Coordinates of C-alpha atoms in Angstrom, one line a residue:
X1 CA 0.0 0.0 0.0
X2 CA 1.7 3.3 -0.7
X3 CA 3.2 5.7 2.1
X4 CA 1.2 8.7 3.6
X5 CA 3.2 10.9 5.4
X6 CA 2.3 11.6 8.8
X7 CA 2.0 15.5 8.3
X8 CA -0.9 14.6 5.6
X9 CA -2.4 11.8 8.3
X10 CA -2.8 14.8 10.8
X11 CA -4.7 17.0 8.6
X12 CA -7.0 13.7 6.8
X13 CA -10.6 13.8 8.1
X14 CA -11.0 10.6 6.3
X15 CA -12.2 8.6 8.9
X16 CA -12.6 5.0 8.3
X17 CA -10.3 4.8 5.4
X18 CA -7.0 2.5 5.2
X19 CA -3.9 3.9 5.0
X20 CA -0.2 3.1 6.0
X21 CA 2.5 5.2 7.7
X22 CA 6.3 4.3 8.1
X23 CA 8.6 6.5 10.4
X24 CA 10.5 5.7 13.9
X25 CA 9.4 5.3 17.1
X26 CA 9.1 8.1 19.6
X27 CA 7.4 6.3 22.4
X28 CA 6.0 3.1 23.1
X29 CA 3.5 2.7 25.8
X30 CA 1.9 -0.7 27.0
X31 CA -0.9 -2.0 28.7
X32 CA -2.7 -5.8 29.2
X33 CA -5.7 -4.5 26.9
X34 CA -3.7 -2.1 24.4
X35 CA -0.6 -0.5 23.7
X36 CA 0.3 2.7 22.3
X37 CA 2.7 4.0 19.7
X38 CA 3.6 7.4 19.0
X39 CA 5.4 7.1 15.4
X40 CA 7.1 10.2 13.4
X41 CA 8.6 10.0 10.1
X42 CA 10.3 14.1 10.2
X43 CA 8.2 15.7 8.1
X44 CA 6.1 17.4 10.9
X45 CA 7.0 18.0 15.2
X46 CA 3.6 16.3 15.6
X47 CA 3.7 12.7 15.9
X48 CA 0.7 9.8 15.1
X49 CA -0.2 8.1 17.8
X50 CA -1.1 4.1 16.7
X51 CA -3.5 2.5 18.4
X52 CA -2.2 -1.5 18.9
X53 CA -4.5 -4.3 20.5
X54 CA -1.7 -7.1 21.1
X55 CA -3.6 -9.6 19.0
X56 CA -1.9 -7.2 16.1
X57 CA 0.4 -9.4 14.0
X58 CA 4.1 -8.4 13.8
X59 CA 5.9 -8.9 11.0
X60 CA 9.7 -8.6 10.5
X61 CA 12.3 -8.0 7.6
X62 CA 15.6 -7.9 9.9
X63 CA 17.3 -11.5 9.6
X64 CA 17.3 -11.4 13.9
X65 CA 13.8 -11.1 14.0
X66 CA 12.4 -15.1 13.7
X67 CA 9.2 -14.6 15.7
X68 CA 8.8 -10.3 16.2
X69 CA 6.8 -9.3 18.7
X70 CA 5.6 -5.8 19.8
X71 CA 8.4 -5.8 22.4
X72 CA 10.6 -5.3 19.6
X73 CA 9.0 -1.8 19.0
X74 CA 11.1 0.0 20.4
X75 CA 12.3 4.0 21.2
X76 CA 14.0 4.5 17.8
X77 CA 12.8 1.7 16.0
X78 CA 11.7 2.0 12.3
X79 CA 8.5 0.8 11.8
X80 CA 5.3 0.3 9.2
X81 CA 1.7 0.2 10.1
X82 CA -0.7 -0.3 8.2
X83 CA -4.3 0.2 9.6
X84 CA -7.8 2.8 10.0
X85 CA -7.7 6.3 10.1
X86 CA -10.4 6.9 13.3
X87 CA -11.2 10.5 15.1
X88 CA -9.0 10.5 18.2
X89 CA -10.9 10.5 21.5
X90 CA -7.9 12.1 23.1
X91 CA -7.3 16.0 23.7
X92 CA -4.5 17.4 21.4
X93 CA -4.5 14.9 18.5
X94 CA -6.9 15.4 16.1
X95 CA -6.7 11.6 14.8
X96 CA -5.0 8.3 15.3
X97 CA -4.4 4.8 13.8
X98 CA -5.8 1.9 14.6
X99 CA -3.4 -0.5 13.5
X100 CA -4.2 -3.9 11.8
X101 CA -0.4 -5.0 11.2
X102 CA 3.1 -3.8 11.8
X103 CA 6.3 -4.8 10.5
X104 CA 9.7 -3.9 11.8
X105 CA 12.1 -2.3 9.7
X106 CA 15.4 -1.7 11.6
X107 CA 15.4 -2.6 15.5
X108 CA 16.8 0.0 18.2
X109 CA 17.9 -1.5 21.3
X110 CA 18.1 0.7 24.4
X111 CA 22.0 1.8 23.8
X112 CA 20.3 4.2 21.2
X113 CA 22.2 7.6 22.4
X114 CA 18.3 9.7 21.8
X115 CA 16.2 7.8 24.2
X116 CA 13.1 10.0 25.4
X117 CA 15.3 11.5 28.5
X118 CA 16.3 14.5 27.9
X119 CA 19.7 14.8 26.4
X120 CA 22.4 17.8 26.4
X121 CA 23.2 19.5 23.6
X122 CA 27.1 18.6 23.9
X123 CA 25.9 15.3 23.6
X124 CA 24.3 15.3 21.2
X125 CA 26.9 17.2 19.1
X126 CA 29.2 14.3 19.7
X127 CA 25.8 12.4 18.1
X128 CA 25.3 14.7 15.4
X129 CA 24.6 11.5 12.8
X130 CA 21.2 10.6 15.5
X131 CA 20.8 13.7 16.5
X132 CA 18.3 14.6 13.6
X133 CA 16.1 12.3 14.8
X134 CA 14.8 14.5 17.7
X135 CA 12.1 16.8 18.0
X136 CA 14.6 19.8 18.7
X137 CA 16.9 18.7 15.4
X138 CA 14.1 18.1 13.1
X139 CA 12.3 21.4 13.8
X140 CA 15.5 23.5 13.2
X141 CA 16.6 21.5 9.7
X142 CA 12.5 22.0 8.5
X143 CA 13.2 25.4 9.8
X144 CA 16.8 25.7 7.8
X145 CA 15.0 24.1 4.9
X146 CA 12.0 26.7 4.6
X147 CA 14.6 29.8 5.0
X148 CA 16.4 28.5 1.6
X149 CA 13.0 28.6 0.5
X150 CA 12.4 32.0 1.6
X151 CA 15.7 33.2 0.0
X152 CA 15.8 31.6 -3.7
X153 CA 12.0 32.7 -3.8
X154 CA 12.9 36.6 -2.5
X155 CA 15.2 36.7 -4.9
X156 CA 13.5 35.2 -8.4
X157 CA 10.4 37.3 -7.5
X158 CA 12.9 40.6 -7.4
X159 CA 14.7 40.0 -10.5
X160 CA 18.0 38.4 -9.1
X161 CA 19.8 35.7 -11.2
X162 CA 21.3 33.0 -8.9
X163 CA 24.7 33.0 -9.9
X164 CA 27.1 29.9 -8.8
X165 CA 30.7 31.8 -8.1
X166 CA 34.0 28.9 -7.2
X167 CA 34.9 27.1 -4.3
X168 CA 38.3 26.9 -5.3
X169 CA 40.1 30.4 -5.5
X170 CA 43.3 31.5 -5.4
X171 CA 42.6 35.2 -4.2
X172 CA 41.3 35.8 -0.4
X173 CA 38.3 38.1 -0.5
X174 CA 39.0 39.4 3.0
X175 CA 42.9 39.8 3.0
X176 CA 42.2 38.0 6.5
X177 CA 44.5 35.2 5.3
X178 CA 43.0 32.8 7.2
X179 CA 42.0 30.0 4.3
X180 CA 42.1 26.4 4.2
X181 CA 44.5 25.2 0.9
X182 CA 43.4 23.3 -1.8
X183 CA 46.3 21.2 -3.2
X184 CA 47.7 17.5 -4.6
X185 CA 51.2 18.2 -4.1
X186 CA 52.9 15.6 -1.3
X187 CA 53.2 17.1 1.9
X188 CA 55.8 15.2 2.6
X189 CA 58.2 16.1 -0.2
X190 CA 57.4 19.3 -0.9
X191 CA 59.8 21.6 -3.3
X192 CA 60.9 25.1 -2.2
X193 CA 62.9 27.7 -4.1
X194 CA 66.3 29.3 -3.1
X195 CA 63.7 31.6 -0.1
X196 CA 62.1 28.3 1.3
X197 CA 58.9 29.3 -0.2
X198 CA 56.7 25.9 -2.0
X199 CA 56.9 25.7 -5.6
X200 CA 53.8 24.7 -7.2
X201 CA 54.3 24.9 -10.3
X202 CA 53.6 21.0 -10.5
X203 CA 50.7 21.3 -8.6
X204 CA 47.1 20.6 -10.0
X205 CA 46.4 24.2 -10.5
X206 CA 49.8 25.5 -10.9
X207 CA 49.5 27.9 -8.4
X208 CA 48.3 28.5 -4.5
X209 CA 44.7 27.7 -4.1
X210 CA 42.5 27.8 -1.5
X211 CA 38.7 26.7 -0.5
X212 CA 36.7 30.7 -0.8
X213 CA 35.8 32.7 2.3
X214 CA 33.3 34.7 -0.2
X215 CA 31.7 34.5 -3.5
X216 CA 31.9 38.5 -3.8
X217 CA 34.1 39.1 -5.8
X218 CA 33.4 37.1 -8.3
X219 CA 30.0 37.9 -7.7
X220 CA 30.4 41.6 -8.6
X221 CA 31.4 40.2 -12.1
X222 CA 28.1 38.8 -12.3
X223 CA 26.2 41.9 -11.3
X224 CA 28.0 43.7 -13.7
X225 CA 26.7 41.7 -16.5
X226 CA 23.7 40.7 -15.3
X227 CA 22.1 43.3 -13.0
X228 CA 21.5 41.1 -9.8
X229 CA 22.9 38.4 -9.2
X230 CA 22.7 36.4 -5.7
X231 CA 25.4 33.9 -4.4
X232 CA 24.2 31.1 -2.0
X233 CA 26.5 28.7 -0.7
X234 CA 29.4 26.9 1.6
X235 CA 32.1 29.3 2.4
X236 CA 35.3 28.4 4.2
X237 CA 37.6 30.4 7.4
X238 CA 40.2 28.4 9.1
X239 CA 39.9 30.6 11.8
X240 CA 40.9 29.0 15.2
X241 CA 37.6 30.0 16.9
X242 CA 35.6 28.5 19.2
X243 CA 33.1 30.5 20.3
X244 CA 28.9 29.6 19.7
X245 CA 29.1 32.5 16.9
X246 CA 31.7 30.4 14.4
X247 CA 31.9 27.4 11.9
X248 CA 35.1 26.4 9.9
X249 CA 32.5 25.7 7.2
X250 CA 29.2 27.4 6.7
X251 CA 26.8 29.3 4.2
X252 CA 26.6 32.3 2.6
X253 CA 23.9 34.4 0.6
X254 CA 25.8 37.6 -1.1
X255 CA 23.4 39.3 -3.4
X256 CA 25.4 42.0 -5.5
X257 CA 23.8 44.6 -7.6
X258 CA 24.5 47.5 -10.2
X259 CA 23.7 50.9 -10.2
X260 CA 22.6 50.6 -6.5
X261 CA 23.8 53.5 -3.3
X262 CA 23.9 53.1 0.1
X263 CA 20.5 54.0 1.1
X264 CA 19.0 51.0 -1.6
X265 CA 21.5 48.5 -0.1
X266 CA 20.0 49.3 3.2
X267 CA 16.1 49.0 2.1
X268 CA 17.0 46.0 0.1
X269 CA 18.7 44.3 3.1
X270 CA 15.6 45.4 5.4
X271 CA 13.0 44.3 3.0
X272 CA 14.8 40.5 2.2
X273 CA 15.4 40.1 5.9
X274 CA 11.9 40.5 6.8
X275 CA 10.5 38.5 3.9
X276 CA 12.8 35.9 5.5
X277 CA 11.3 35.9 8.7
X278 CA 7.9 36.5 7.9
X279 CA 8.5 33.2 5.8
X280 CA 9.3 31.2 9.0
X281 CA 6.0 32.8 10.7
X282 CA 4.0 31.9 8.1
X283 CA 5.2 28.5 6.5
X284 CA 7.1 27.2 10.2
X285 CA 4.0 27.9 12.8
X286 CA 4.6 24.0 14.4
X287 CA 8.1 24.2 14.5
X288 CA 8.1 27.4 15.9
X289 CA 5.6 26.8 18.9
X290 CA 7.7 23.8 20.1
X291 CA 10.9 26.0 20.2
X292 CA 9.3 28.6 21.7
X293 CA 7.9 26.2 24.3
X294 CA 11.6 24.0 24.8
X295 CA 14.4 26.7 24.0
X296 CA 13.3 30.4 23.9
X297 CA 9.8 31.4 25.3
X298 CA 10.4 34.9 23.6
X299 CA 11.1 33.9 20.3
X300 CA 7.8 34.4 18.1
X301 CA 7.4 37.5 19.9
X302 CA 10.4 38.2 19.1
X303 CA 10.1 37.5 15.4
X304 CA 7.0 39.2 15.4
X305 CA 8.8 42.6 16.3
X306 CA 11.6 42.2 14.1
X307 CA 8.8 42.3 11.0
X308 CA 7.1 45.3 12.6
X309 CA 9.5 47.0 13.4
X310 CA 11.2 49.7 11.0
X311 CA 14.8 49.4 11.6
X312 CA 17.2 52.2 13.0
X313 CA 20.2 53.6 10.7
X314 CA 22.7 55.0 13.1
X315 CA 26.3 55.4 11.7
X316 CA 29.0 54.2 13.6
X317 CA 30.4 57.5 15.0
X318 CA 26.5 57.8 16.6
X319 CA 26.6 54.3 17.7
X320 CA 30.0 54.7 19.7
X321 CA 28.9 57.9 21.1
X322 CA 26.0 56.0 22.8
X323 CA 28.1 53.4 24.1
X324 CA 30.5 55.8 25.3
X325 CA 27.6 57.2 27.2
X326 CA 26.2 54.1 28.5
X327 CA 29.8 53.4 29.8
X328 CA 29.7 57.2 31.4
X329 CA 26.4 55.8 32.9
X330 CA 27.8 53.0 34.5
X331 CA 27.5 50.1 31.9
X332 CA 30.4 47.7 31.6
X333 CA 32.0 46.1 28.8
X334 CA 34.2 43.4 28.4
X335 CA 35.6 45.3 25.2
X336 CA 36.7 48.8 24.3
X337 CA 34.5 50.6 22.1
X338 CA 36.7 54.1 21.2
X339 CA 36.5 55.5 18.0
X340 CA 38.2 53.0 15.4
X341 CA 37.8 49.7 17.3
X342 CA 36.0 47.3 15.3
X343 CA 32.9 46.4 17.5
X344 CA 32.2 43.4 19.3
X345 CA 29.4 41.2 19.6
X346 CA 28.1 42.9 23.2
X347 CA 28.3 46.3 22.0
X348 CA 26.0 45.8 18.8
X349 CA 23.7 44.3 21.3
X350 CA 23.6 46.7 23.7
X351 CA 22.6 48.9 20.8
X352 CA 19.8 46.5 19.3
X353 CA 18.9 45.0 22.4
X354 CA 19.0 47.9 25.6
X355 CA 19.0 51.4 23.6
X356 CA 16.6 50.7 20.9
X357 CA 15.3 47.9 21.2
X358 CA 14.7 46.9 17.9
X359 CA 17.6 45.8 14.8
X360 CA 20.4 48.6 13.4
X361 CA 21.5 48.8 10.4
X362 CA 24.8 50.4 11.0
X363 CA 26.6 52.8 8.5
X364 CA 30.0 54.8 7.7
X365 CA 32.3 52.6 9.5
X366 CA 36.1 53.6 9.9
X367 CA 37.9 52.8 6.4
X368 CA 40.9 51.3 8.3
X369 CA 38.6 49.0 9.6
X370 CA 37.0 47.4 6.5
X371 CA 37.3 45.8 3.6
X372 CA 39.8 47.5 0.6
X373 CA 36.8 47.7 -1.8
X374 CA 34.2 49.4 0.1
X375 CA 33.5 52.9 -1.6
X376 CA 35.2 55.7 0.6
X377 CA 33.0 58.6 2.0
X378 CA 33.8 61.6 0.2
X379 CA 35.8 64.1 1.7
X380 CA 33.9 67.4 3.1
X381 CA 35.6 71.1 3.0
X382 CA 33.1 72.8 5.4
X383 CA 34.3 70.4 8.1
X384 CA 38.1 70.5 7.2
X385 CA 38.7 67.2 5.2
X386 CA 36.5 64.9 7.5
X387 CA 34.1 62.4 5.4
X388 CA 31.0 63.9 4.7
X389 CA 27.9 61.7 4.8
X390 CA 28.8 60.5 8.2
X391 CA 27.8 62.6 10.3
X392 CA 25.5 61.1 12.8
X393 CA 21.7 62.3 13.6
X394 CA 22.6 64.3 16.6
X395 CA 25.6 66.1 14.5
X396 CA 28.0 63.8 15.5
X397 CA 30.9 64.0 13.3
X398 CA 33.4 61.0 12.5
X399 CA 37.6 62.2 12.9
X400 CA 38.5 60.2 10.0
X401 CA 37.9 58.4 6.6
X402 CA 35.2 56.2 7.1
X403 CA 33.2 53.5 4.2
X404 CA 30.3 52.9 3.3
X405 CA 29.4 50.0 4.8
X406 CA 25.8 49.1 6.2
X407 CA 25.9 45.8 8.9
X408 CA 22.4 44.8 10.2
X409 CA 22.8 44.3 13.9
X410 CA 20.1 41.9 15.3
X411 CA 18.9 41.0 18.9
X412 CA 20.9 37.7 20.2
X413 CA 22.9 37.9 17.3
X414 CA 25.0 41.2 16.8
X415 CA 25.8 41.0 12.8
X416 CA 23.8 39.3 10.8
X417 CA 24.5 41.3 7.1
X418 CA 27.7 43.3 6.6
X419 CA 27.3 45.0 3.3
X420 CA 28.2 48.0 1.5
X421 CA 28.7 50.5 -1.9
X422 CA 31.8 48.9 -3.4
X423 CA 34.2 51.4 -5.0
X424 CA 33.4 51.6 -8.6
X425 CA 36.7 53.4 -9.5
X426 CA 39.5 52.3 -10.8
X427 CA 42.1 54.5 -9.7
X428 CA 40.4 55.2 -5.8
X429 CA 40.5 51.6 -6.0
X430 CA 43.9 50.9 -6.6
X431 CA 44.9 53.4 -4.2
X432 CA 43.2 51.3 -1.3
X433 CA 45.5 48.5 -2.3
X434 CA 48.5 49.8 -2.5
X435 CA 48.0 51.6 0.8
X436 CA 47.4 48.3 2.2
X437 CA 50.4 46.8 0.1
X438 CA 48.1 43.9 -1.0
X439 CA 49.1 41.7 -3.7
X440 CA 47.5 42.3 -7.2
X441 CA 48.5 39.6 -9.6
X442 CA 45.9 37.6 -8.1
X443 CA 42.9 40.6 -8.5
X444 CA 43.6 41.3 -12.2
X445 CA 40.6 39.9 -13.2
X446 CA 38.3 42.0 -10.7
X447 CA 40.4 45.2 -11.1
X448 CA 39.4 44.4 -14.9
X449 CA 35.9 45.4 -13.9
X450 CA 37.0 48.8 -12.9
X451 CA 38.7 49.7 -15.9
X452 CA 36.2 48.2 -18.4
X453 CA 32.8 50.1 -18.2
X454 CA 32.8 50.7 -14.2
X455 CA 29.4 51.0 -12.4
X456 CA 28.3 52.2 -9.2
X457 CA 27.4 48.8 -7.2
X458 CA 26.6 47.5 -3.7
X459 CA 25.7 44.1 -2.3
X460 CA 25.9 42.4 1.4
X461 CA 26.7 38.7 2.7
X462 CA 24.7 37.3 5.1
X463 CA 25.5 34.1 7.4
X464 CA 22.8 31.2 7.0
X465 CA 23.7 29.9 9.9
X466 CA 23.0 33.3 12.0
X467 CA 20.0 34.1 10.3
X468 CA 19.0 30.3 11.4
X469 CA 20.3 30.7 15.4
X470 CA 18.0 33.9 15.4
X471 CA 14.6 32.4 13.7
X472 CA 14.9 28.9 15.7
X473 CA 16.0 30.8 18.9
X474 CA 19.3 28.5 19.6
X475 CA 22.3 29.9 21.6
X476 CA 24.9 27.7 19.7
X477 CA 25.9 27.8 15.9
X478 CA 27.2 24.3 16.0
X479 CA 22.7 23.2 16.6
X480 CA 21.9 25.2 13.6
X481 CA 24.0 23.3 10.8
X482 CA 23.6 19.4 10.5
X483 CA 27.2 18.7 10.8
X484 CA 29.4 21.1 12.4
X485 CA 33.1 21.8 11.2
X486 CA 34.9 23.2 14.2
X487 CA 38.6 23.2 15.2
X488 CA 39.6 19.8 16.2
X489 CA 35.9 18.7 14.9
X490 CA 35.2 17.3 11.2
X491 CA 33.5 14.2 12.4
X492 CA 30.4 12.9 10.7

């Protein structure tokens, strides 16, 4: 008989007819007159409960099952049953089964690490392959699921093309330096020149390549020949972090488009962030009412607010001056937060959390502090050679060069978009990098794009994974991915 799936069971007022459900075992209750089976197969939190008189036959396909019996149905278990679709008597189950045979799939003895007692989540990292199989796991990965759904769908409906930039690169987006290498050279004989530095010319590529930290760059090529374009997938850091904010490997959606400023970038990355979590409210309502219940008891409210809410643009000189005052108030910080620091997670959540209570989008950062092709804020003669166009909304005025960049600051999270204007001009451009004394033998292609018919363009990446932790309401990164990559951790 063929399969229904147990999220189509709970919504079948088809009383009386036959039908069959396979999934695993949540819960097995028994009884002298009747036993009782609560069976899921992940593609709903909800569960079918199976109604079982113990006259039921049992049927087995595992070779140690010579005579199965319902003992065998176990937490964990993989199960069929085949039986009548009947109006539940009980409260809060709208229908059950009552079954007329089972057979046992796969048998699950009581070492299985996800037994109904409540487990830790460090445990269950270190049983990330079962792990899926609990309520907590499966609501988060329907969750992930639905928000890829949310962003290929924003995206088609607004005229982006999504655009597939390499995995393999031999340029670092970032300048951070921090890159895992690609290579099929022996690591055990490996040639040097007269300096001590590796040779590879004899390797696959011929030169030093590396897994990407970003599809940027190459994604402004595609913007500039196709409009929009939008990036989404794995990016790569081999930074030695281990904090509940960062993965070795995780995903990325970088949308990059022409003959866009700085205040488009910011309504674009308002209006797809929203349409993102107004996604989750609307498609993930049963997911989302067990983790509000088990993890975070504010997080529909929460999600509620964030599309509601409009969402403050403060530049960064503004947003230091108000931590500066909070500290002047008596607040402490862990960090420093003068003028030209590069903020830390607690201070973009005092902002977005304690003084406004509501997301940031943060602009005009300090140029020594970001990225070599953010566009520069033009300088300003009325205030002396400081960067006009960052000057707060009280008249705060920044002491240096500052870009424009525009991060999204979000409660529990801190950053959840950095974006910006990218500088369009060649020579302003070039500038940046020598000032830096960056390498350009490995940019000649991008600098191309400056030199032949140059556009004004912005774009912004945003981290899946952050995006995930605030919509399911979980504190660690590593419980929003199914398999984390982690220093000292690529298990699974």
């Amino acid at each position: 008989m063929k399969r229904t799936k147990i999220i189509d069971v709970l919504k079948s007022t088809e009383y009386g007819k036959e039908i069959t459900v396979m999934g695993w075992v949540r819960t097995h209750r028994s009884s002298k007159a009747v036993d009782f089976i609560a069976l899921n197969d992940g593609s709903t939190i909800n569960n079918v409960q199976i109604v079982v008189d113990p006259a039921v036959p049992v049927v087995g396909c595992a070779a140690a099952l010579s005579q199965p019996s319902l003992k065998d149905v176990t937490t964990g278990a993989c199960i069929r049953c085949t039986g009548t679709l009947v109006e539940s008597p009980a409260a809060g189950q709208p229908s059950e089964i009552q079954a007329a045979e089972l057979e046992i799939y796969g048998l699950c003895d009581n070492t299985y690490p996800m037994q109904k007692k409540g487990q830790s989540f460090e445990v269950m990292r270190k049983n990330a392959h079962l792990r899926l199989r609990t309520n907590t796991f499966g609501a988060v990965m329907r969750i992930r699921h639905n928000m890829a759904m949310a962003i290929h769908t924003y995206f088609h409906e607004h005229g982006f093309y999504y655009f597939h930039t390499p995995l393999i690169t031999a340029s670092d987006c970032e300048g951070a330096g921090n890159m895992f290498q690609v290579t099929t050279k022996n690591l055990y004989d490996l040639k040097k020149d007269e300096k001590g530095s590796i040779i590879y010319d004899d390797d696959f590529f011929g030169e030093q390549t590396s897994l990407t930290v970003s599809g940027q760059l190459e994604g402004e090529l595609g913007a500039t020949a196709l409009g929009a374009i939008y990036t989404f997938g794995p990016t790569f850091r081999a930074e030695n972090s281990n904090t509940p904010r960062h993965l070795a490997e995780f995903w990325m959606v970088e949308p990059e488009v022409a003959f866009l400023d700085q205040e488009g970038l910011m309504d674009l990355e308002e209006d797809f962030i929203k349409f993102c979590v107004r996604w989750a409210l609307d498609h993930c309502q049963d997911d989302l009412q067990f983790l509000n219940k088990m993890i975070d008891k504010t997080l529909i409210d929460r999600l509620q607010s964030t599309v509601q809410a409009d969402f403050v643009r403060l530049t960064y000189t503004e947003g230091i001056e108000i931590l500066q005052q909070a500290i002047r108030d008596g607040h402490k910080f862990e960090f420093p937060c003068n003028w030209g620091d590069d903020l830390a997670s607690e201070h973009e959540r005092f902002l977005v959390e304690t003084h406004f209570q509501k997301p940031v989008i943060m602009t005009d950062y300090p140029a020594a502090i970001k990225a070599f092709y953010m566009k520069q804020n033009p300088a300003s003669s009325a205030s002396g050679g400081s960067p006009a166009g960052s000057i707060g909304y009280h008249g705060i005025e920044a002491p240096a060069p500052t870009m424009q960049g525009t991060d999204v600051l979000f409660p529990q999270i801190g950053e959840i978009i950095g974006g910006s204007v990218r500088e369009e001009s060649y020579d302003k451009l070039m500038s940046e990098i020598n000032r830096r004394g960056m390498e350009t033998d490995k940019l000649w292609w991008y600098l191309d794009t400056r030199r032949y018919g140059s556009c004004p363009h912005a774009g912004f990446g945003l981290g899946f994974e952050r995006l995930i932790l605030f919509v399911t309401g979980m504190q660690n990164i590593r419980d929003v991915i199914p398999f984390p990559r982690t220093p000292k951790s690529a298990e699974f």
